[in-house]
XYZ file of C-alpha atoms in Angstrom:
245
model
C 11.731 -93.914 -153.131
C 15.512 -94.757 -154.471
C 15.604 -92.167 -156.599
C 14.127 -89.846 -154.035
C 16.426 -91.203 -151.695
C 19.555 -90.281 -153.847
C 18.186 -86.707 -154.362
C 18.479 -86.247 -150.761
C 22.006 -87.451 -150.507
C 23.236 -85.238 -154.027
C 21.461 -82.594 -152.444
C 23.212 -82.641 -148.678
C 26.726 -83.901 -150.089
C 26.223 -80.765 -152.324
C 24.824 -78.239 -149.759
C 28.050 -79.506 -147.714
C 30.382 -79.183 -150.136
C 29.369 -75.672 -150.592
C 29.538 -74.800 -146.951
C 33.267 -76.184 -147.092
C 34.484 -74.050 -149.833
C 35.144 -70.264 -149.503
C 33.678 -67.672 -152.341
C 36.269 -65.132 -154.196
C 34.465 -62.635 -151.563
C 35.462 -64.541 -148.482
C 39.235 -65.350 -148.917
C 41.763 -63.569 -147.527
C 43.347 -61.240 -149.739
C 47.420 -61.787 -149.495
C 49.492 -58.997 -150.378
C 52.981 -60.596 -150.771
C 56.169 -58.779 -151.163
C 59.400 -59.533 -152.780
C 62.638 -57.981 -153.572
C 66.094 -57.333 -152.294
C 67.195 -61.143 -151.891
C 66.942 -64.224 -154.373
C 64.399 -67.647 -153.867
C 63.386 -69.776 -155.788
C 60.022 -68.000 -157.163
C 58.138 -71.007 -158.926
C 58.186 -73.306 -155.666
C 57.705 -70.257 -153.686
C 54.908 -69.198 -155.086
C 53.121 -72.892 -155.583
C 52.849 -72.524 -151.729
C 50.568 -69.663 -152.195
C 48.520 -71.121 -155.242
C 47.857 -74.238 -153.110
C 46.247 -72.658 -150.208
C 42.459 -72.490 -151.030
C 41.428 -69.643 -148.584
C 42.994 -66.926 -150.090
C 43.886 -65.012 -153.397
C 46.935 -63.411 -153.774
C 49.283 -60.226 -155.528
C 52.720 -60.046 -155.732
C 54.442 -56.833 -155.474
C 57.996 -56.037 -155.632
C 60.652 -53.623 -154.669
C 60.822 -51.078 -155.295
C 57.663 -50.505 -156.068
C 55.799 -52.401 -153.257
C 55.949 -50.030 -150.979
C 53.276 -48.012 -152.994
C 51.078 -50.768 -151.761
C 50.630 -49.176 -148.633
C 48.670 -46.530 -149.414
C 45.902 -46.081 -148.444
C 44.078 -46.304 -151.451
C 46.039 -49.186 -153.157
C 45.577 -50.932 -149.610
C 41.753 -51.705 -149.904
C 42.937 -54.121 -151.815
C 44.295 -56.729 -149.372
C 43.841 -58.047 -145.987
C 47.280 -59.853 -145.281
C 50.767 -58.924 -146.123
C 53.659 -61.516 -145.775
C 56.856 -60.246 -146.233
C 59.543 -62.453 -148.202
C 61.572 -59.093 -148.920
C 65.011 -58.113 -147.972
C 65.294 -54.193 -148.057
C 66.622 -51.130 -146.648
C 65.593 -48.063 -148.473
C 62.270 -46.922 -147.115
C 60.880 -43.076 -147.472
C 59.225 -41.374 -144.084
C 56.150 -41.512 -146.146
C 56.495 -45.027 -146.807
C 56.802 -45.547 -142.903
C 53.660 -43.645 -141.910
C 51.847 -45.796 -144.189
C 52.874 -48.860 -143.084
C 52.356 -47.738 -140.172
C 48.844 -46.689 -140.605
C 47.976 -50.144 -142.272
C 48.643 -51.615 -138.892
C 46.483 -49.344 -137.412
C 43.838 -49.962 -139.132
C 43.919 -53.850 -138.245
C 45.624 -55.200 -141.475
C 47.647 -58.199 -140.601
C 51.014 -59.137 -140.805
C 53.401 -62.222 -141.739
C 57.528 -61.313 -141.433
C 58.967 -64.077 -143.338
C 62.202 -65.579 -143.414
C 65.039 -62.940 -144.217
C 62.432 -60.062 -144.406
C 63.529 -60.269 -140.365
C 66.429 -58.218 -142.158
C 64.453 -55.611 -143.183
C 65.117 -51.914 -142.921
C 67.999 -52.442 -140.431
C 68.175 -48.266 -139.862
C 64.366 -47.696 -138.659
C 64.308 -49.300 -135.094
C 60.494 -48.847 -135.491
C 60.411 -52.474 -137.592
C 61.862 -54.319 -135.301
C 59.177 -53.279 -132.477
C 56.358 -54.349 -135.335
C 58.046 -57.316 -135.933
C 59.313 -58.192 -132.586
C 62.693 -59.196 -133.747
C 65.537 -58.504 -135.997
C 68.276 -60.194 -137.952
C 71.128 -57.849 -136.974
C 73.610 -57.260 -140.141
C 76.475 -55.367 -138.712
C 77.235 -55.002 -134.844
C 75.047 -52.667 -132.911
C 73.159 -51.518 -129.434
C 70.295 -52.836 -129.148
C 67.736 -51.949 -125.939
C 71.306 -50.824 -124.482
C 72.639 -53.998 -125.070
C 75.663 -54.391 -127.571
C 74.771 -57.666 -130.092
C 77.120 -59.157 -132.679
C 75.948 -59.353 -136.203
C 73.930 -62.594 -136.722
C 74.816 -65.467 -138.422
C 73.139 -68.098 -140.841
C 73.859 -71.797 -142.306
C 73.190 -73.228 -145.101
C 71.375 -76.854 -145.592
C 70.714 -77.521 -141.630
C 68.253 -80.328 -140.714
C 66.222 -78.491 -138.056
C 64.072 -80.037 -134.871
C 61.920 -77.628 -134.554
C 59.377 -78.145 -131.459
C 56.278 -76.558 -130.792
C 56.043 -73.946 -128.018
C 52.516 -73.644 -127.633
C 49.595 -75.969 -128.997
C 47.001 -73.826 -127.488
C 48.165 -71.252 -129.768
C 46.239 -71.040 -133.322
C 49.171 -70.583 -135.339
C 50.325 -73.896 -134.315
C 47.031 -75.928 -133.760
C 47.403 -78.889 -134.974
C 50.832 -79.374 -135.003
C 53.243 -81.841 -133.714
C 57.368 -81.067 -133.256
C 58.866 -81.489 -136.857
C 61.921 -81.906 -138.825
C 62.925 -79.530 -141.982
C 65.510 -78.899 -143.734
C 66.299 -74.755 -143.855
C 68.504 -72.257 -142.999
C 68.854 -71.420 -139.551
C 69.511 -67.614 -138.098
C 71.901 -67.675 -135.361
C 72.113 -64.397 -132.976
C 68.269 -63.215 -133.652
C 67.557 -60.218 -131.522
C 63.801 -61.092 -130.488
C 61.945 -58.480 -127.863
C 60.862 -60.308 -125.016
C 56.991 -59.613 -125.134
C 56.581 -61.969 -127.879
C 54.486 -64.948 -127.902
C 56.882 -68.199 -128.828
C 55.806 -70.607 -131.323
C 58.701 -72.656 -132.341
C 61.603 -73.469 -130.502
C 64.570 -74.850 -131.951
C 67.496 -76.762 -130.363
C 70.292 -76.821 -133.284
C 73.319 -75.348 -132.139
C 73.766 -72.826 -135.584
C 69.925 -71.685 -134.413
C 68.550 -68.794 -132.509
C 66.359 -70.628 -129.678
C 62.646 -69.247 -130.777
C 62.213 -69.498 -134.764
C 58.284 -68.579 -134.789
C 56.430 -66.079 -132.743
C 53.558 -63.944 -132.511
C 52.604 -60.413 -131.239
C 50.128 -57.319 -131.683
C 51.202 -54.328 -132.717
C 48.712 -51.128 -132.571
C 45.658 -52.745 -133.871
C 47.172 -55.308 -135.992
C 48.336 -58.908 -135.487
C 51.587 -59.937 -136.142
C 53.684 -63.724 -136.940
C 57.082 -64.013 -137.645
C 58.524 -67.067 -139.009
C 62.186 -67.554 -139.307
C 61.433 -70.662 -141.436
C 61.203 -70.884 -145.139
C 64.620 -70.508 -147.555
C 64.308 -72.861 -150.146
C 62.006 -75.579 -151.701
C 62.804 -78.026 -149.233
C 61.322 -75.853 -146.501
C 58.560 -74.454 -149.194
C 57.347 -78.635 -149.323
C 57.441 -79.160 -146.294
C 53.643 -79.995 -145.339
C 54.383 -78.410 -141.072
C 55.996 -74.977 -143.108
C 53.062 -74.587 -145.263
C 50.734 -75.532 -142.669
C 51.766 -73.273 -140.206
C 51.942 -70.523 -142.960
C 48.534 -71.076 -143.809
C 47.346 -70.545 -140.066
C 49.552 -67.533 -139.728
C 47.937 -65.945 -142.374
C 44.684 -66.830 -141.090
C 45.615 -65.655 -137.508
C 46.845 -62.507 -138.372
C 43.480 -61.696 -141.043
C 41.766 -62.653 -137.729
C 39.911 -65.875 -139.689
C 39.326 -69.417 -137.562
């Protein structure tokens, strides 16, 4: 009866075990792109290799955008963006374009909010934009923004309710803030941030076509990469967006 008893036990613990781990078939598949701005790639990419629900490619400028493809993008679900780059083809538009139509999702991280500062298109995908030189923007003439170094941050959380941010509580990290972020006003605010150097909102979230979008202005260096609220709410924005619980 013991031994029968233990059986049971082995084979529940087992069965649940199972049921709590994801198969190479069900994990999202990241796409993540680099290029056009320097990090520091082994803690960078331990952030990635820790998260058990996905798998995960790197591609990098300036081949990445090849990625987009159509063939080329069966191959993943998610793309996060950790770039910094400008040159982009009309091609290379309509196919990023078209990924979002078809419902892949999407994660602007970090300075890739600087991305492709001459196609006003990525700014409406992303809902926001770190401006690099002084412009009009929805008729309204912005100054370049601005960044600091090695800023203790208290970020709070805009919305609990919001899945991106389940679970969370109002944190501290040390990052770089943005100051002067141009951010559309249809977006959906995450995190909110008080420190004077920092734009107000440093997380949000949005749709675009068919495709759901996060941006996170969060994440420079190692000391944001460790930080367990950063990788958290990473992890859920990549789940959100891939349109996972």
């Amino acid at each position: 009866m013991k031994s029968l008893r233990c059986l049971l036990i082995a084979t529940v613990l087992g069965g649940a075990l199972l049921a709590g781990s994801l198969t190479a078939a069900e994990k999202i598949r990241v796409l993540v792109i680099t290029g056009g701005h320097d990090y520091q790639t082994n803690e960078f990419w331990q952030v990635f290799k820790d998260n058990p629900d996905i798998t995960f490619q790197a591609a990098v400028h300036p081949q990445a955008q090849d990625y987009w493809q159509a063939e080329a993008a069966r191959q993943w679900d998610v793309m996060v963006l950790y770039d910094m780059w400008q040159p982009i083809s009309s091609t290379a538009k309509s196919n990023f374009v078209a990924r979002l139509q078809e419902g892949k999702g999407l994660v602007a991280l970090h300075h890739s909010l600087a991305n492709y500062q001459d196609w006003p298109e990525y700014r409406q995908i992303i809902g926001g934009k770190y401006v690099l030189k002084k412009e009009v923007l929805d008729g309204v003439e912005r100054p370049g923004s601005t960044f600091k170094h090695d800023v203790v941050m208290q970020v709070r959380i805009a919305s609990t309710a919001h899945p991106i941010t389940r679970g969370l509580k109002d944190f501290e990290i040390h990052d770089e803030t943005y100051g002067g972020l141009y951010i559309h006003p249809d977006v959906i605010p995450l995190l909110l941030c008080d420190t004077p150097s920092s734009s107000p909102i440093v997380a949000w979230a949005k749709t675009y076509a068919n495709a759901r979008v996060a941006a996170i202005q969060l994440g420079h260096d190692g000391q944001a990469y460790t930080n367990p609220s950063f990788r958290k709410l990473l992890a859920q924005a990549i789940a959100w967006v891939a349109r996972r619980p």
